[in-house]
Amino acid sequence: MEEMAKLRFLHIPKTAGSTFWRILRKQYKTGNCFKFTGRIAADKERYSALSEDEKKSIELFVGHAPLFSGIMEADQVPIITMLRDPVSRVKSYCQHVSEGKSLYLLEKYPPETFNLDEFLCSDNSELSNLQSRMLINYEANSAGLLIDTLTPDQIKRKSIDNLFNKVASYGLQEYFDDSLMMFTRKLGWCAPYYENVNRKNNSCLLTFERRHIDKIIELNPIDIELYRVAREAFIDTLLSDREFISSVEKFKRMQKFASPLIRVYRQTVRYIKRNYRAMQNVK
């Protein structure tokens, strides 16, 4: 099998990254990867502790780290990322926190007493212009970063410039299948059929009133402009190639059949593993 070129996936939270990560694991079958946790200093220390052979064996860098992570090997390989409509991304993040899935916020915002108005006014760093900031150098609860010295207009211009000149290829969550096919064409992947993961809990969905949407818009003016520019360029690229549009439509048709089959396969594998472990315990 032909060796895959080294790659980094810059995972911006709540942009279908969990599903995309599974797709990447399928493409990079060896599993030699380094996963960023979002804590820059700790990630650099963990990487530095690896042997030279371990570092050389890494084929894939993934996880929550800004564009310039501080790890030279990760910053010099081709970088891909996914963006999402900022209002949708923040709504998804609020839903995520309300379900108790963000462990560092669980004590302060337990699901039983989660208050959306309170959370949107909490100054949580992931609520405001996160996509733009991660395209520069962002870390939650950090200080002294370059981004702290920039004006909002400079952040906007720099994040847009980095997206088009530092990122090798990007996709949009709202055009997930189209994005997958763009990555496939540029990176030489095999057919990236997938199963959706990390679904929200439909039994306890938050209700977003007009005031909540207005607050999210107020918090994300830079991300909204970044996304507008990115979406415009993405659509222009998509519509400029009729042959590519045809390949995307074909993939979408096949994906409808593939997704339930993948789900059944994974459920079967989990069932077999559970029963095997149970048999081993009995012995």
XYZ file of N, CA, C and O in Angstrom, residues 66-238:
692
model
N -3.992 25.506 17.920
C -4.074 26.594 16.943
C -3.187 26.317 15.742
O -2.382 25.384 15.751
N -3.335 27.126 14.719
C -2.587 26.931 13.483
C -1.089 26.828 13.758
O -0.407 25.937 13.238
N -0.579 27.713 14.584
C 0.838 27.661 14.971
C 0.909 27.043 16.362
O 0.728 27.718 17.369
N 1.160 25.756 16.392
C 1.083 24.994 17.643
C 2.340 25.100 18.486
O 2.328 24.772 19.670
N 3.449 25.513 17.866
C 4.719 25.554 18.576
C 5.528 24.286 18.405
O 6.672 24.203 18.848
N 4.955 23.274 17.750
C 5.680 22.046 17.421
C 6.012 22.105 15.940
O 5.121 22.018 15.087
N 7.271 22.311 15.619
C 7.696 22.594 14.254
C 7.239 21.519 13.275
O 6.736 21.822 12.189
N 7.387 20.247 13.661
C 7.019 19.150 12.758
C 5.534 19.181 12.412
O 5.130 18.818 11.299
N 4.713 19.595 13.360
C 3.274 19.668 13.114
C 2.897 20.880 12.283
O 1.955 20.841 11.489
N 3.637 21.957 12.462
C 3.309 23.195 11.769
C 3.825 23.231 10.332
O 3.397 24.072 9.540
N 4.752 22.323 9.990
C 5.353 22.351 8.660
C 4.735 21.350 7.686
O 5.004 21.419 6.487
N 3.910 20.424 8.173
C 3.241 19.488 7.266
C 1.961 20.158 6.747
O 1.484 21.138 7.328
N 1.381 19.659 5.651
C 0.116 20.227 5.166
C -0.956 20.176 6.252
O -1.111 19.172 6.945
N -1.682 21.273 6.395
C -2.714 21.393 7.421
C -4.079 21.513 6.755
O -4.255 22.279 5.812
N -5.034 20.734 7.250
C -6.414 20.850 6.781
C -7.310 21.154 7.972
O -6.951 20.870 9.122
N -8.476 21.726 7.714
C -9.392 22.039 8.803
C -10.818 22.105 8.277
O -11.052 22.110 7.067
N -11.766 22.134 9.207
C -13.177 22.302 8.880
C -13.692 23.541 9.601
O -13.390 23.754 10.787
N -14.474 24.353 8.888
C -15.133 25.505 9.481
C -16.634 25.228 9.565
O -17.145 24.309 8.930
N -17.323 26.058 10.342
C -18.775 25.903 10.472
C -19.413 27.273 10.646
O -18.783 28.190 11.212
N -20.646 27.403 10.181
C -21.375 28.641 10.421
C -21.277 28.982 11.909
O -21.613 28.148 12.765
N -20.778 30.191 12.246
C -20.490 30.513 13.651
C -21.683 30.396 14.589
O -21.534 29.943 15.727
N -22.871 30.808 14.135
C -24.045 30.705 15.000
C -24.364 29.233 15.274
O -24.608 28.835 16.418
N -24.328 28.408 14.249
C -24.583 26.972 14.418
C -23.533 26.334 15.316
O -23.846 25.465 16.135
N -22.269 26.759 15.151
C -21.198 26.170 15.957
C -21.396 26.477 17.437
O -21.264 25.592 18.291
N -21.721 27.720 17.761
C -21.905 28.092 19.166
C -23.153 27.435 19.749
O -23.148 26.990 20.897
N -24.220 27.336 18.960
C -25.423 26.627 19.432
C -25.087 25.178 19.760
O -25.523 24.635 20.789
N -24.296 24.553 18.904
C -23.895 23.165 19.137
C -23.025 23.052 20.387
O -23.155 22.095 21.161
N -22.153 24.027 20.592
C -21.293 24.018 21.772
C -22.133 24.174 23.047
O -21.906 23.464 24.039
N -23.105 25.074 23.018
C -23.986 25.250 24.177
C -24.737 23.959 24.482
O -24.877 23.567 25.650
N -25.229 23.293 23.435
C -25.920 22.020 23.614
C -24.982 20.987 24.242
O -25.359 20.246 25.158
N -23.749 20.956 23.760
C -22.725 20.032 24.253
C -22.496 20.240 25.756
O -22.485 19.284 26.533
N -22.339 21.495 26.151
C -22.097 21.807 27.567
C -23.333 21.481 28.400
O -23.227 20.945 29.511
N -24.525 21.763 27.870
C -25.764 21.527 28.620
C -26.000 20.056 28.897
O -26.719 19.702 29.838
N -25.409 19.185 28.072
C -25.544 17.741 28.273
C -24.457 17.179 29.182
O -24.372 15.971 29.397
N -23.596 18.057 29.718
C -22.549 17.616 30.629
C -21.369 16.967 29.949
O -20.585 16.255 30.583
N -21.185 17.244 28.655
C -20.124 16.594 27.902
C -18.794 17.354 27.940
O -17.777 16.832 27.495
N -18.818 18.569 28.446
C -17.575 19.331 28.602
C -17.143 19.212 30.063
O -17.648 19.921 30.939
N -16.216 18.309 30.316
C -15.912 17.918 31.696
C -15.398 19.073 32.547
O -15.717 19.152 33.742
N -14.617 19.978 31.936
C -14.050 21.052 32.750
C -15.104 22.076 33.165
O -14.870 22.904 34.057
N -16.286 22.012 32.546
C -17.381 22.921 32.898
C -18.504 22.223 33.666
O -19.485 22.868 34.040
N -18.348 20.938 33.887
C -19.438 20.146 34.459
C -19.836 20.614 35.860
O -21.026 20.695 36.187
N -18.859 20.957 36.659
C -19.164 21.381 38.031
C -19.893 22.723 38.049
O -20.837 22.921 38.814
N -19.459 23.635 37.187
C -20.055 24.977 37.165
C -21.390 25.002 36.434
O -22.295 25.773 36.791
N -21.523 24.146 35.389
C -22.753 24.129 34.586
C -23.290 22.700 34.473
O -23.276 22.106 33.398
N -23.779 22.144 35.573
C -24.339 20.777 35.513
C -25.620 20.769 34.679
O -26.352 21.763 34.647
N -25.886 19.669 33.992
C -27.072 19.595 33.124
C -28.377 19.923 33.848
O -29.287 20.516 33.260
N -28.478 19.559 35.109
C -29.737 19.725 35.843
C -30.119 21.194 36.007
O -31.309 21.534 36.108
N -29.122 22.080 36.069
C -29.411 23.497 36.329
C -28.847 24.408 35.237
O -28.715 25.604 35.451
N -28.534 23.842 34.075
C -27.917 24.650 33.015
C -28.843 25.788 32.601
O -30.020 25.590 32.302
N -28.264 27.003 32.562
C -29.016 28.197 32.182
C -28.337 28.816 30.962
O -27.214 29.294 31.038
N -29.033 28.807 29.829
C -28.443 29.266 28.565
C -28.078 30.742 28.608
O -26.999 31.140 28.142
N -28.936 31.577 29.168
C -28.645 33.013 29.252
C -27.381 33.258 30.067
O -26.520 34.055 29.677
N -27.284 32.566 31.187
C -26.106 32.722 32.048
C -24.843 32.273 31.327
O -23.811 32.952 31.383
N -24.925 31.153 30.631
C -23.734 30.633 29.960
C -23.274 31.556 28.836
O -22.075 31.799 28.679
N -24.196 32.091 28.067
C -23.827 32.975 26.954
C -23.195 34.284 27.445
O -22.496 34.949 26.682
N -23.424 34.625 28.697
C -22.833 35.838 29.278
C -21.635 35.525 30.171
O -21.188 36.372 30.943
N -21.108 34.314 30.048
C -20.088 33.846 30.994
C -18.660 34.196 30.605
O -17.731 33.893 31.345
N -18.448 34.774 29.437
C -17.100 35.057 28.925
C -16.295 33.791 28.662
O -15.052 33.830 28.630
N -16.973 32.671 28.476
C -16.279 31.441 28.094
C -15.576 31.663 26.757
O -16.176 32.157 25.791
N -14.317 31.288 26.684
C -13.502 31.602 25.509
C -13.954 30.894 24.234
O -13.656 31.348 23.127
N -14.693 29.785 24.361
C -15.114 29.047 23.174
C -16.397 29.599 22.548
O -16.843 29.117 21.509
N -16.964 30.624 23.170
C -18.190 31.217 22.650
C -17.935 32.336 21.646
O -18.831 32.701 20.894
N -16.728 32.873 21.646
C -16.469 34.110 20.902
C -15.330 33.976 19.897
O -14.173 33.794 20.291
N -15.658 34.031 18.603
C -14.666 34.092 17.528
C -13.600 32.996 17.625
O -12.427 33.222 17.301
N -13.993 31.817 18.049
C -13.031 30.733 18.252
C -12.335 30.317 16.965
O -11.134 30.044 16.957
N -13.067 30.276 15.858
C -12.475 29.796 14.605
C -11.371 30.733 14.123
O -10.292 30.281 13.712
N -11.621 32.025 14.193
C -10.611 33.002 13.792
C -9.384 32.910 14.686
O -8.239 32.962 14.216
N -9.617 32.754 15.960
C -8.505 32.733 16.911
C -7.663 31.478 16.754
O -6.432 31.513 16.883
N -8.305 30.347 16.460
C -7.539 29.115 16.263
C -6.739 29.145 14.963
O -5.779 28.396 14.807
N -7.132 30.006 14.042
C -6.361 30.166 12.813
C -5.188 31.120 13.007
O -4.461 31.423 12.064
N -4.985 31.564 14.238
C -3.790 32.374 14.570
C -3.021 31.623 15.657
O -2.212 30.764 15.373
N -3.261 31.944 16.901
C -2.675 31.146 17.991
C -3.505 31.329 19.238
O -3.433 32.320 19.924
N -4.306 30.344 19.517
C -5.285 30.450 20.594
C -5.170 29.277 21.548
O -4.972 28.148 21.135
N -5.291 29.575 22.828
C -5.406 28.519 23.843
C -6.313 29.018 24.951
O -6.205 30.171 25.371
N -7.220 28.184 25.384
C -8.146 28.575 26.440
C -7.384 28.972 27.707
O -6.413 28.321 28.090
N -7.815 30.057 28.323
C -7.282 30.512 29.614
C -5.775 30.791 29.565
O -5.065 30.567 30.529
N -5.281 31.283 28.428
C -3.854 31.593 28.342
C -3.658 33.094 28.223
O -4.596 33.845 27.991
N -2.415 33.514 28.386
C -2.105 34.941 28.309
C -0.807 35.136 27.530
O -0.011 34.237 27.377
N -0.607 36.352 27.035
C 0.645 36.678 26.375
C 0.775 36.175 24.960
O 1.873 36.104 24.422
N -0.338 35.798 24.318
C -0.263 35.317 22.953
C -0.283 36.483 21.971
O -0.740 37.573 22.280
N 0.192 36.224 20.760
C 0.181 37.234 19.711
C -1.211 37.815 19.530
O -1.382 39.028 19.365
N -2.217 36.967 19.567
C -3.578 37.414 19.300
C -4.034 38.479 20.291
O -4.875 39.326 19.974
N -3.449 38.482 21.483
C -3.826 39.472 22.489
C -3.366 40.876 22.116
O -3.841 41.855 22.693
N -2.437 40.985 21.172
C -1.906 42.292 20.770
C -2.583 42.821 19.509
O -2.258 43.925 19.067
N -3.499 42.044 18.925
C -4.110 42.424 17.661
C -5.475 43.066 17.861
O -6.212 42.715 18.776
N -5.808 43.995 16.970
C -7.144 44.586 16.968
C -8.107 43.604 16.299
O -7.674 42.695 15.576
N -9.412 43.758 16.501
C -10.368 42.873 15.822
C -10.185 42.854 14.309
O -10.286 41.781 13.693
N -9.906 43.993 13.706
C -9.708 44.027 12.255
C -8.452 43.255 11.858
O -8.438 42.558 10.840
N -7.401 43.363 12.656
C -6.173 42.614 12.370
C -6.394 41.115 12.527
O -5.863 40.324 11.739
N -7.170 40.728 13.531
C -7.490 39.302 13.711
C -8.245 38.789 12.500
O -7.951 37.707 11.979
N -9.214 39.570 12.034
C -9.999 39.167 10.866
C -9.102 38.988 9.648
O -9.143 37.945 8.975
N -8.278 39.977 9.364
C -7.428 39.919 8.161
C -6.402 38.800 8.263
O -6.129 38.101 7.291
N -5.831 38.611 9.452
C -4.803 37.584 9.616
C -5.396 36.180 9.542
O -4.806 35.276 8.944
N -6.569 35.973 10.146
C -7.187 34.645 10.106
C -7.590 34.284 8.673
O -7.419 33.137 8.248
N -8.108 35.245 7.920
C -8.474 34.994 6.521
C -7.234 34.708 5.695
O -7.209 33.769 4.883
N -6.180 35.487 5.917
C -4.920 35.270 5.188
C -4.345 33.891 5.503
O -3.907 33.164 4.600
N -4.364 33.503 6.763
C -3.838 32.188 7.147
C -4.665 31.057 6.557
O -4.127 30.018 6.144
N -5.989 31.235 6.512
C -6.858 30.200 5.951
C -6.505 29.923 4.495
O -6.445 28.768 4.071
N -6.246 30.978 3.731
C -6.005 30.801 2.299
C -4.536 30.578 1.952
O -4.236 30.046 0.878
N -3.633 30.937 2.857
C -2.207 30.837 2.518
C -1.392 29.899 3.403
O -0.287 29.503 3.015
N -1.917 29.538 4.571
C -1.203 28.618 5.459
C -1.882 27.245 5.531
O -1.219 26.243 5.777
N -3.182 27.227 5.354
C -3.939 25.968 5.381
C -3.955 25.381 3.974
O -4.267 26.069 3.002
N -3.600 24.095 3.866
C -3.516 23.457 2.548
C -4.894 23.271 1.928
O -5.070 23.418 0.710
N -5.890 22.951 2.746
C -7.247 22.741 2.242
C -8.222 22.825 3.417
O -7.905 22.388 4.524
N -9.385 23.397 3.168
C -10.384 23.476 4.226
C -11.738 23.029 3.692
O -12.003 23.049 2.485
N -12.594 22.604 4.617
C -13.953 22.233 4.268
C -14.926 22.979 5.144
O -14.540 23.701 6.065
N -16.214 22.822 4.849
C -17.278 23.446 5.627
C -18.206 22.368 6.157
O -18.630 21.486 5.404
N -18.515 22.428 7.432
C -19.363 21.409 8.052
C -20.712 21.317 7.354
O -21.265 20.229 7.188
N -21.250 22.460 6.926
C -22.554 22.468 6.263
C -22.498 21.818 4.875
O -23.542 21.475 4.316
N -21.309 21.676 4.335
C -21.092 21.003 3.049
C -20.127 19.837 3.279
O -19.098 19.722 2.624
N -20.499 18.978 4.233
C -19.570 17.958 4.708
C -19.142 16.993 3.598
O -17.950 16.750 3.398
N -20.097 16.444 2.866
C -19.754 15.488 1.806
C -18.951 16.151 0.689
O -18.000 15.562 0.163
N -19.340 17.366 0.320
C -18.595 18.100 -0.697
C -17.150 18.336 -0.229
O -16.201 18.204 -1.008
N -17.013 18.660 1.059
C -15.680 18.898 1.620
C -14.844 17.621 1.595
O -13.652 17.649 1.263
N -15.468 16.489 1.963
C -14.753 15.217 1.944
C -14.212 14.909 0.554
O -13.076 14.439 0.397
N -15.015 15.175 -0.452
C -14.579 14.891 -1.811
C -13.479 15.840 -2.269
O -12.604 15.470 -3.047
N -13.494 17.070 -1.767
C -12.394 17.993 -2.058
C -11.093 17.487 -1.436
O -10.040 17.484 -2.065
N -11.186 17.054 -0.167
C -9.999 16.492 0.478
C -9.519 15.247 -0.268
O -8.316 15.044 -0.454
N -10.469 14.415 -0.669
C -10.139 13.179 -1.369
C -9.394 13.467 -2.665
O -8.389 12.821 -2.984
N -9.874 14.452 -3.403
C -9.234 14.794 -4.670
C -7.836 15.374 -4.456
O -6.894 15.028 -5.173
N -7.689 16.234 -3.442
C -6.404 16.896 -3.218
C -5.374 15.992 -2.551
O -4.174 16.115 -2.795
N -5.848 15.061 -1.709
C -4.930 14.268 -0.890
C -4.832 12.808 -1.317
O -4.076 12.041 -0.722
N -5.597 12.427 -2.316
C -5.503 11.063 -2.835
C -6.061 10.007 -1.915
O -5.533 8.894 -1.834
N -7.162 10.307 -1.220
C -7.764 9.349 -0.299
C -8.566 8.290 -1.050
O -8.964 8.480 -2.199
N -8.828 7.183 -0.336
C -9.814 6.228 -0.832
C -11.198 6.764 -0.473
O -11.315 7.743 0.278
N -12.254 6.155 -1.000
C -13.614 6.652 -0.777
C -13.891 6.819 0.719
O -13.840 5.835 1.463
N -14.194 8.030 1.188
C -14.317 8.290 2.640
C -15.727 8.091 3.190
O -16.301 8.989 3.806
N -16.279 6.894 3.007
C -17.612 6.636 3.556
C -17.527 6.632 5.083
O -16.520 6.244 5.671
N -18.612 7.028 5.738
C -18.535 7.257 7.179
C -19.876 7.047 7.857
O -20.925 6.944 7.222
N -19.807 7.002 9.197
C -20.982 6.993 10.061
C -20.924 8.231 10.933
O -19.867 8.556 11.484
N -22.020 8.952 11.057
C -22.051 10.127 11.924
C -21.860 9.710 13.381
O -22.461 8.746 13.839
N -21.015 10.445 14.110
C -20.796 10.170 15.527
C -21.008 11.452 16.322
O -21.166 12.531 15.766
N -20.975 11.306 17.646
C -21.115 12.442 18.565
C -22.420 13.197 18.328
O -22.454 14.420 18.224
N -23.519 12.454 18.233
C -24.814 13.079 18.004
C -25.337 13.749 19.278
O -25.067 13.303 20.382
N -26.120 14.806 19.082
C -26.720 15.483 20.231
C -27.871 14.665 20.774
O -28.447 13.821 20.082
N -28.219 14.932 22.034
C -29.311 14.234 22.702
C -30.630 14.932 22.362
O -30.926 16.011 22.888
N -31.425 14.327 21.494
C -32.662 14.963 21.037
C -33.737 15.038 22.116
O -34.742 15.734 21.944
N -33.538 14.342 23.207
C -34.541 14.356 24.272
C -34.406 15.573 25.181
O -35.295 15.845 25.983
N -33.298 16.290 25.093
C -33.112 17.458 25.965
C -32.477 18.616 25.183
O -31.475 19.196 25.613
N -33.068 18.925 24.045
C -32.540 19.997 23.206
C -32.800 21.365 23.829
O -33.888 21.613 24.369
N -31.823 22.248 23.726
C -32.003 23.617 24.183
C -32.928 24.363 23.235
O -32.978 24.077 22.031
N -33.626 25.340 23.770
C -34.446 26.230 22.956
C -33.731 27.568 22.829
O -33.450 28.227 23.842
N -33.421 27.944 21.607
C -32.720 29.206 21.355
C -33.729 30.261 20.910
O -34.279 30.189 19.808
N -33.950 31.233 21.787
C -34.836 32.348 21.461
C -34.064 33.406 20.666
O -32.848 33.319 20.512
N -34.796 34.400 20.173
C -34.158 35.454 19.375
C -33.047 36.150 20.144
O -32.007 36.486 19.582
N -33.233 36.355 21.446
C -32.207 37.035 22.235
C -30.921 36.216 22.309
O -29.817 36.778 22.370
N -31.060 34.881 22.295
C -29.875 34.023 22.334
C -29.098 34.122 21.017
O -27.867 34.225 21.014
N -29.818 34.102 19.918
C -29.168 34.214 18.601
C -28.475 35.569 18.478
O -27.344 35.657 17.993
N -29.157 36.622 18.931
C -28.561 37.967 18.873
C -27.281 38.033 19.696
O -26.301 38.677 19.297
N -27.284 37.369 20.845
C -26.087 37.370 21.699
C -24.938 36.628 21.008
O -23.786 37.081 21.046
N -25.248 35.502 20.375
C -24.214 34.739 19.666
C -23.627 35.569 18.520
O -22.408 35.593 18.313
N -24.482 36.262 17.784
C -24.016 37.130 16.695
C -23.124 38.240 17.255
O -22.072 38.554 16.691
N -23.534 38.804 18.370
C -22.747 39.866 19.017
C -21.361 39.359 19.419
O -20.369 40.099 19.328
N -21.285 38.110 19.845
C -20.015 37.542 20.299
C -19.083 37.129 19.156
O -17.899 36.895 19.394
N -19.615 37.021 17.928
C -18.832 36.404 16.849
C -18.747 37.223 15.558
O -18.824 36.656 14.466
N -18.524 38.511 15.618
C -18.471 39.301 14.376
C -17.309 38.902 13.464
O -17.449 38.912 12.232
N -16.173 38.542 14.051
C -15.001 38.184 13.237
C -15.216 36.828 12.582
O -14.958 36.649 11.383
N -15.705 35.861 13.349
C -15.969 34.540 12.783
C -17.021 34.602 11.676
O -16.947 33.868 10.686
N -18.016 35.463 11.849
C -19.069 35.590 10.843
C -18.489 36.094 9.528
O -18.829 35.595 8.449
N -17.582 37.053 9.597
C -16.954 37.560 8.380
C -15.992 36.532 7.785
O -15.946 36.345 6.566
N -15.220 35.867 8.640
C -14.329 34.800 8.174
C -15.121 33.732 7.433
O -14.742 33.305 6.327
N -16.217 33.300 8.027
C -17.015 32.242 7.420
C -17.643 32.704 6.104
O -17.725 31.930 5.148
N -18.080 33.948 6.051
C -18.667 34.476 4.813
C -17.666 34.402 3.671
O -17.972 33.923 2.570
N -16.435 34.840 3.933
C -15.386 34.821 2.905
C -15.036 33.381 2.526
O -14.898 33.052 1.349
N -14.893 32.519 3.538
C -14.533 31.115 3.292
C -15.619 30.399 2.501
O -15.325 29.640 1.565
N -16.871 30.621 2.859
C -17.984 29.957 2.170
C -18.074 30.428 0.719
O -18.305 29.624 -0.195
N -17.910 31.714 0.509
C -17.972 32.269 -0.846
C -16.921 31.626 -1.742
O -17.212 31.212 -2.872
N -15.690 31.519 -1.241
C -14.605 30.918 -2.022
C -14.855 29.432 -2.241
O -14.585 28.888 -3.315
N -15.376 28.753 -1.214
C -15.658 27.320 -1.303
C -16.706 27.048 -2.382
O -16.535 26.154 -3.223
N -17.784 27.817 -2.368
C -18.862 27.628 -3.344
C -18.361 27.932 -4.761
O -18.703 27.219 -5.716
N -17.550 28.971 -4.901
C -16.994 29.308 -6.216
C -16.176 28.142 -6.762
O -16.276 27.792 -7.943
N -15.359 27.541 -5.891
C -14.538 26.391 -6.312
C -15.422 25.214 -6.677
O -15.204 24.529 -7.679
N -16.442 24.987 -5.871
C -17.345 23.861 -6.092
C -18.079 23.983 -7.428
O -18.167 23.018 -8.197
